[in-house]
Tab-separated table of C-alpha atoms and ligand atoms in Angstrom:
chain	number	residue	atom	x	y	z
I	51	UNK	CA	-10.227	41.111	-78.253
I	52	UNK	CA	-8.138	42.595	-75.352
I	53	UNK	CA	-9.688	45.097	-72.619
I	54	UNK	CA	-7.789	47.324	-70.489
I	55	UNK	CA	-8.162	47.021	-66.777
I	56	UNK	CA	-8.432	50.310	-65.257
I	57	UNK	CA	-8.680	49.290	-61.734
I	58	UNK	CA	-4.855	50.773	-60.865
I	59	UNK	CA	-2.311	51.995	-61.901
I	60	UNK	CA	-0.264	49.496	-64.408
I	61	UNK	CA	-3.756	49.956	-66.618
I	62	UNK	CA	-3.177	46.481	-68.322
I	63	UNK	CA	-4.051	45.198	-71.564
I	64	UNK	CA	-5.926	41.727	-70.639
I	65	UNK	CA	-5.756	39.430	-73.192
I	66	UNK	CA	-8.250	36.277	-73.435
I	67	UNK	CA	-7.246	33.653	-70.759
I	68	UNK	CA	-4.944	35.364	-69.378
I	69	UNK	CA	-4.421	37.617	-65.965
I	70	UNK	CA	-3.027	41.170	-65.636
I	71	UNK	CA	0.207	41.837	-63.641
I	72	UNK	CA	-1.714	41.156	-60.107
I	73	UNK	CA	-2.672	37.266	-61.280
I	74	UNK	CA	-6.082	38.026	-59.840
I	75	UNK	CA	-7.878	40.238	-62.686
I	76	UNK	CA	-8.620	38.306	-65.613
I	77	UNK	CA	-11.069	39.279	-69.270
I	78	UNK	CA	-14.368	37.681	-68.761
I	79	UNK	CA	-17.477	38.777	-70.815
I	80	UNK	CA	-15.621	41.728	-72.600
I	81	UNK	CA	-15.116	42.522	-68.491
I	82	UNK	CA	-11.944	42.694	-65.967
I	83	UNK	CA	-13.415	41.029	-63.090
I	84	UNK	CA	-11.470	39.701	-59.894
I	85	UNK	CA	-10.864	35.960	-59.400
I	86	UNK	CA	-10.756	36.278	-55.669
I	87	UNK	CA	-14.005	37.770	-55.173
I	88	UNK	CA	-14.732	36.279	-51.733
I	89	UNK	CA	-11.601	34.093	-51.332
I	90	UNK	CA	-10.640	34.685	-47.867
I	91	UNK	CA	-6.777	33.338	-46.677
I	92	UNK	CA	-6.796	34.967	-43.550
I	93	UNK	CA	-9.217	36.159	-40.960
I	94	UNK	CA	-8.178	37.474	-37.252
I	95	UNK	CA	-9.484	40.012	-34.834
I	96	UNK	CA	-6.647	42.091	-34.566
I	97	UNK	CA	-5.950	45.117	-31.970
I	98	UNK	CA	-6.498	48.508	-34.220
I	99	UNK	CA	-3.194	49.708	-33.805
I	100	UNK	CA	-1.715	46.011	-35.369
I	101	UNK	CA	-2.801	48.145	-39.059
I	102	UNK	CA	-1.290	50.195	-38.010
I	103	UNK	CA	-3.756	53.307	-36.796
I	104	UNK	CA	-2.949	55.150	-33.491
I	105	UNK	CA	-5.169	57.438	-33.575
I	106	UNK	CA	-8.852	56.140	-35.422
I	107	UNK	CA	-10.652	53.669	-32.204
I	108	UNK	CA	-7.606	53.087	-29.496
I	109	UNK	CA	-7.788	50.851	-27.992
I	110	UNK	CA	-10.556	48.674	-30.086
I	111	UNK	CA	-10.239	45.329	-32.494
I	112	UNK	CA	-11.386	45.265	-35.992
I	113	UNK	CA	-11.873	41.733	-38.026
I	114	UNK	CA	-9.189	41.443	-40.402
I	115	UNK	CA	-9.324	39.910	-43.543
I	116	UNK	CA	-7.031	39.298	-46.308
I	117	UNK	CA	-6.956	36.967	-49.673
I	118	UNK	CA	-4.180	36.974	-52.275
I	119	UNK	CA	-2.324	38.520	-55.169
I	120	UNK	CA	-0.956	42.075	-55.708
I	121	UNK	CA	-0.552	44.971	-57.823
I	122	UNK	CA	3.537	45.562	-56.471
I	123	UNK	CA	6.572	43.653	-56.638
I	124	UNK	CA	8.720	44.494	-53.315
I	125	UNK	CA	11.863	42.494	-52.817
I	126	UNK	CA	11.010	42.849	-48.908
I	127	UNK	CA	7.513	41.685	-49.059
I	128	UNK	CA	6.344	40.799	-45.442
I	129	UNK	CA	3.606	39.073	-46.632
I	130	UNK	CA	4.742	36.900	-49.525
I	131	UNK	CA	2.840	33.782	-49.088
I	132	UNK	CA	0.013	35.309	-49.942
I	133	UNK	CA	0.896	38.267	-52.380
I	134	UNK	CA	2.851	36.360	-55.232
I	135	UNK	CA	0.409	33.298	-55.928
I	136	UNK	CA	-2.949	31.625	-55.955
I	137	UNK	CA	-2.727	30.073	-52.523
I	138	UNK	CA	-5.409	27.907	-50.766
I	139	UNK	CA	-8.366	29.535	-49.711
I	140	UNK	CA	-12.110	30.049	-48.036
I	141	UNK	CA	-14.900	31.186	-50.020
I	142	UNK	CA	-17.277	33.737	-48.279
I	143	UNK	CA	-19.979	36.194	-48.779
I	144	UNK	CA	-20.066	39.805	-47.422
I	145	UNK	CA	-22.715	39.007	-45.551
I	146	UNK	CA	-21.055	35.708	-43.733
I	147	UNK	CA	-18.172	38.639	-43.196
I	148	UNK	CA	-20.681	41.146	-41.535
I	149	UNK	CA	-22.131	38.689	-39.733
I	150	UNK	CA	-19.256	37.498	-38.317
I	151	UNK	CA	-17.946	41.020	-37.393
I	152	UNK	CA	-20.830	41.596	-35.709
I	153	UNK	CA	-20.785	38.327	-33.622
I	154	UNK	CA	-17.326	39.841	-32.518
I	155	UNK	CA	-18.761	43.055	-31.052
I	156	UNK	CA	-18.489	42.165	-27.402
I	157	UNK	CA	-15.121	41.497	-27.946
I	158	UNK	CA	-13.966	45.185	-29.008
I	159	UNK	CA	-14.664	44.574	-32.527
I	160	UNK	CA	-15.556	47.865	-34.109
I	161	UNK	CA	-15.752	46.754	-37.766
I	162	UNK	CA	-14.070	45.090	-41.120
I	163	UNK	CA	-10.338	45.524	-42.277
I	164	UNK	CA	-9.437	44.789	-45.936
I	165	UNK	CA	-5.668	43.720	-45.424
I	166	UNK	CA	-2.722	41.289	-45.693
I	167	UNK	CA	-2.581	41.528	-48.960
I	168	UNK	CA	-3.383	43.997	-51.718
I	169	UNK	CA	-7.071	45.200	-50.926
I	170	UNK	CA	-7.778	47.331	-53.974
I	171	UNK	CA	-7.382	44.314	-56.591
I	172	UNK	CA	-10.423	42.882	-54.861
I	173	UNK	CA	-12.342	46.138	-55.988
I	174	UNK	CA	-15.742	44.589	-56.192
I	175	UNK	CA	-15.784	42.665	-52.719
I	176	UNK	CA	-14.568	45.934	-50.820
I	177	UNK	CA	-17.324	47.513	-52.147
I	178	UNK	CA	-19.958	44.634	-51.363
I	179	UNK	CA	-18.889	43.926	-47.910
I	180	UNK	CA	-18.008	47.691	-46.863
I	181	UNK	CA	-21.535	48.670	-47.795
I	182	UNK	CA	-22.956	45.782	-46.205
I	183	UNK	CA	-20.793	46.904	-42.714
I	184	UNK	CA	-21.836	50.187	-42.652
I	185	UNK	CA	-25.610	49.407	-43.360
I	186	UNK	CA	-25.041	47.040	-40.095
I	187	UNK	CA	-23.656	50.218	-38.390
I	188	UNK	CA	-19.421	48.577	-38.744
I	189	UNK	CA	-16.374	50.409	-39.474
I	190	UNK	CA	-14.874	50.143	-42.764
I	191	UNK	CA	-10.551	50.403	-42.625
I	192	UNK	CA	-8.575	49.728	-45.841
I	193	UNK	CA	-4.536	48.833	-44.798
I	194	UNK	CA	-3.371	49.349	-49.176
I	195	UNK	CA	-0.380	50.093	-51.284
I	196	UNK	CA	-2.838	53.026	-52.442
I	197	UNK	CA	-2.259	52.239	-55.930
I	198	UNK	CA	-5.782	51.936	-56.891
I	199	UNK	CA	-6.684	53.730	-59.959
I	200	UNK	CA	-8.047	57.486	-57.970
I	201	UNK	CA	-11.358	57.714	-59.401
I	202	UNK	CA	-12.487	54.409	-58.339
I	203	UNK	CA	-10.873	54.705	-54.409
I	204	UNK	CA	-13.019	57.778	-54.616
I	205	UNK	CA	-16.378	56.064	-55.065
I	206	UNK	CA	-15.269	53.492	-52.488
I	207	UNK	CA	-14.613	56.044	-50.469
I	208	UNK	CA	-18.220	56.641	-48.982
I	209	UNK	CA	-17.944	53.552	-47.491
I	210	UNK	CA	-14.401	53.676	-46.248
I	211	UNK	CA	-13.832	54.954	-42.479
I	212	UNK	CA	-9.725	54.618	-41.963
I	213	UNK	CA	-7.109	53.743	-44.461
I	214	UNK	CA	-3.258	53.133	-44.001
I	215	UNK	CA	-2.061	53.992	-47.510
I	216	UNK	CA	1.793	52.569	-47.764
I	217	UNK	CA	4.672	55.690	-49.116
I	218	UNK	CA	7.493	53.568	-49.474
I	219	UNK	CA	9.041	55.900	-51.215
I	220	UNK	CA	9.627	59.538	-52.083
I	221	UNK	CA	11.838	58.955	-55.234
I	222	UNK	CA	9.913	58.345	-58.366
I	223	UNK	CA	12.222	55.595	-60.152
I	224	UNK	CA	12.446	53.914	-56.604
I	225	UNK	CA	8.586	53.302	-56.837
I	226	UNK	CA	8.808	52.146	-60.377
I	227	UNK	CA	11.439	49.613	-59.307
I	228	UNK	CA	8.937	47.878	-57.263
I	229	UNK	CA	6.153	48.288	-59.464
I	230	UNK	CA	4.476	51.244	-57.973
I	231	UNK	CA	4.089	55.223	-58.619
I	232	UNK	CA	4.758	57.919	-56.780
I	233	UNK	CA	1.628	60.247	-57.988
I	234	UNK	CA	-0.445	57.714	-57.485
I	235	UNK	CA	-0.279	56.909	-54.210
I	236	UNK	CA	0.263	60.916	-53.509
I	237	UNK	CA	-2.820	61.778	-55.024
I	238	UNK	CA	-4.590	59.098	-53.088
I	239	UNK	CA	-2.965	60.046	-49.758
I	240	UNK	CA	-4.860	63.249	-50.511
I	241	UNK	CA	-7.953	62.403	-51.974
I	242	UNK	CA	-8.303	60.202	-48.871
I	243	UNK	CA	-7.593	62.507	-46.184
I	244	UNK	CA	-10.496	64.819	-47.604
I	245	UNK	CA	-13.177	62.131	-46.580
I	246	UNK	CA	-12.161	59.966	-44.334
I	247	UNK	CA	-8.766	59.472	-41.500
I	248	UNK	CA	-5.953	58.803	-42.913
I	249	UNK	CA	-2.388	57.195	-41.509
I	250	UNK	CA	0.761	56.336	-43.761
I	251	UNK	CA	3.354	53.720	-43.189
I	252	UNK	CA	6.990	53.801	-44.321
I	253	UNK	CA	8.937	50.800	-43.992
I	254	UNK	CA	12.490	51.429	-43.303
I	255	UNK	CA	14.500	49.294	-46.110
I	256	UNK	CA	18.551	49.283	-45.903
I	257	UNK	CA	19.705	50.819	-48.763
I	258	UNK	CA	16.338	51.454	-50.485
I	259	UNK	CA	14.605	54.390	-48.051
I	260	UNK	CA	17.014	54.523	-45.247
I	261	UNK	CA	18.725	58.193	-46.656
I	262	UNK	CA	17.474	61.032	-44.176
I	263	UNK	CA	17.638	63.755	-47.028
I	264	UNK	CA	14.771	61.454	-48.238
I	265	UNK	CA	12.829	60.989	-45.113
I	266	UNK	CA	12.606	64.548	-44.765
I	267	UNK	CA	11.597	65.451	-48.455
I	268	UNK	CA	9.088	62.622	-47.632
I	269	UNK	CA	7.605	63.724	-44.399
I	270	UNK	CA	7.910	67.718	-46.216
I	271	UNK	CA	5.443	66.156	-48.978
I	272	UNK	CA	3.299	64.566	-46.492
I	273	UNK	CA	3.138	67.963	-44.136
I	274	UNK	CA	2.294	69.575	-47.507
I	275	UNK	CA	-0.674	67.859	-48.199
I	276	UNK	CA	-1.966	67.940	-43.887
I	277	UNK	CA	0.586	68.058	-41.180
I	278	UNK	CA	-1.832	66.190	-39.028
I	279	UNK	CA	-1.282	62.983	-40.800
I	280	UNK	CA	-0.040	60.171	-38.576
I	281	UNK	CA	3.368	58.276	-40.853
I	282	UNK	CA	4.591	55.156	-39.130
I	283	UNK	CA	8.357	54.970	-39.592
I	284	UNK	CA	8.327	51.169	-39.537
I	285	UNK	CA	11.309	48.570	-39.326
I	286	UNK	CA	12.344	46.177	-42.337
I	287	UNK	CA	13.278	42.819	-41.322
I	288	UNK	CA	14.736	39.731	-43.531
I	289	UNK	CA	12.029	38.455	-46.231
I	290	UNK	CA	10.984	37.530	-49.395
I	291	UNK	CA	14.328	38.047	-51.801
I	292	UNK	CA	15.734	40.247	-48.627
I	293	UNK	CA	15.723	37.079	-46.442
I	294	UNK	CA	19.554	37.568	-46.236
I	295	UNK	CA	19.498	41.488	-45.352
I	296	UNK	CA	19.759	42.106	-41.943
I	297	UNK	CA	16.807	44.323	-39.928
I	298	UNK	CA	16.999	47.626	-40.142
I	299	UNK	CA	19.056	49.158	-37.249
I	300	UNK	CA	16.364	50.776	-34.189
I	301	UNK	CA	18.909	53.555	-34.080
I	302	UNK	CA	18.105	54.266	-38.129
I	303	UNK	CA	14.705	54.281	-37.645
I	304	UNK	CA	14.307	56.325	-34.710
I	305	UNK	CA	17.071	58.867	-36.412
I	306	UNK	CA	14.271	58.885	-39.139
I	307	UNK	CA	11.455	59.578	-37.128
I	308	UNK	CA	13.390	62.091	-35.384
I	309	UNK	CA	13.459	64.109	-39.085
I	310	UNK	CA	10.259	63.296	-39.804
I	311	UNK	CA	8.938	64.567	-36.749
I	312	UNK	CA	10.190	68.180	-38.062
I	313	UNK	CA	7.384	68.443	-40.377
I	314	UNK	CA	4.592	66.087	-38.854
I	315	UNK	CA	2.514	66.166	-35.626
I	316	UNK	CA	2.563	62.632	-35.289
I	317	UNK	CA	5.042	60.050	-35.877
I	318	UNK	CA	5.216	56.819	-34.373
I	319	UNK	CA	7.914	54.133	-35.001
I	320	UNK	CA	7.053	50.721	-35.509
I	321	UNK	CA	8.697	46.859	-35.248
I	322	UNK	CA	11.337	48.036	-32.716
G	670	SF4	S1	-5.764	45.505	-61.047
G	670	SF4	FE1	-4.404	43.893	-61.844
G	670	SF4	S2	-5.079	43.556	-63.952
G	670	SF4	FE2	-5.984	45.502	-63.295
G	670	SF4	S3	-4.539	47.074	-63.987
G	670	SF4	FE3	-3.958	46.549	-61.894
G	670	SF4	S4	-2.399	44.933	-62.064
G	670	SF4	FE4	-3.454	45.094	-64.049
């Protein structure tokens, strides 16, 4: 008998044996559980602003953490080694991950960030280690695609300080290209920003988000759910299937920012 996953967006039917679009979810005991629970592939202390957040802790480090698979399929993924397969990795416990953030604290450390890859697939680790950080007195950040299913970012949400949420878009069938939605992550932005600070991060693709009619109905949408939230206009350069594309021009992205900046307090351009 098949189940349906309901932890974002694509809602997939899991069949016996086999994974839903993210490889990482698979049917287990009439249950959609993760199979990376744990499995770490990178770990760094990493300045705060590297999520990017410029305005949550300037100036401090958080322990970054990532593992593998995702719930998107972006040609210009700048993190493909670990988003498209199983790749080798270390097995940990939130605790070993608290206790290791808070060996870090004379460092600058101020907490835990779920990144690299797709956070939000790892549902059930989030919530183990971010409770177990802030019982310890640790930030929580999530750096996601913010197309977890709303209701469940919402309970993780107590436990959630910061979040970068990615808009990569503002043009519905763009997002569904890549595997995303638009509402989705909109509704998220929002839901987000209620509870806890909030930054967003467009990355500047040629010839996918690079129109400024589009960065300004973007950054409009933003300033209508709260002007004060920070967007990083960010710059693409060559990877995944775009390994041939050139980077996006600095002049393009700072002519986007420029727009942006219109409707938003804060923008801040990135990779330039
Ligand atoms: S988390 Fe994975 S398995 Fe679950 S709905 Fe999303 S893509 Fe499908």
């Amino acid at each position: 008998m098949s189940v349906r996953c309901i932890y974002c967006h694509h809602m997939c039917e899991l069949e016996p044996g086999k994974t839903g679009y993210c490889g990482t979810r698979m049917l287990r005991n009439g249950q959609s559980v993760s199979l990376n629970y744990g499995e770490i592939t990178s770990l760094a202390l990493d300045p705060i602003e590297k999520k990017p957040l410029a305005l949550f802790h300037s100036g401090s480090y958080i322990l970054s953490l990532g593992s593998w698979g995702c719930n998107m399929r972006c040609p210009w993924c700048q993190n493909e080694s670990i988003s498209r397969d199983r790749v080798r990795s270390v097995s940990v416990t939130p605790e070993e991950i608290v206790q290791r953030a808070l060996e870090l604290r004379p460092q600058g450390n101020i907490g835990i960030a779920y990144t690299y890859n797709e956070p939000l697939i790892s549902y059930e680790f989030i919530q183990d280690t971010a409770a177990a950080a802030h019982e310890a007195g640790l930030k929580n950040v999530l750096v996601t695609n913010g197309m977890g299913t709303p209701e469940l970012l919402s309970e993780l949400l107590e436990h959630i300080d910061a979040l970068n949420i990615d808009l990569k878009t503002i043009v519905p069938e763009q997002y569904e290209r890549i595997g995303g939605d638009l509402d989705t992550v909109l509704e998220n932005i929002e839901e987000a920003s209620y509870c806890a600070h909030v930054e967003v991060t467009t990355l500047v693709v040629p010839g996918f988000n690079d129109n400024p009619d589009e960065m300004a109905k973007l950054a409009r949408t933003l300033a209508e759910i709260d002007p004060e939230i920070p967007l990083h206009v960010t710059r693409f350069f060559p990877a995944a299937e775009m390994r041939t594309t050139p980077p996006t021009p600095v002049q393009t992205v700072y002519r986007l920012a420029d727009i942006a900046r219109k409707y938003l307090r804060y923008v801040f351009v990135g990779n330039c």
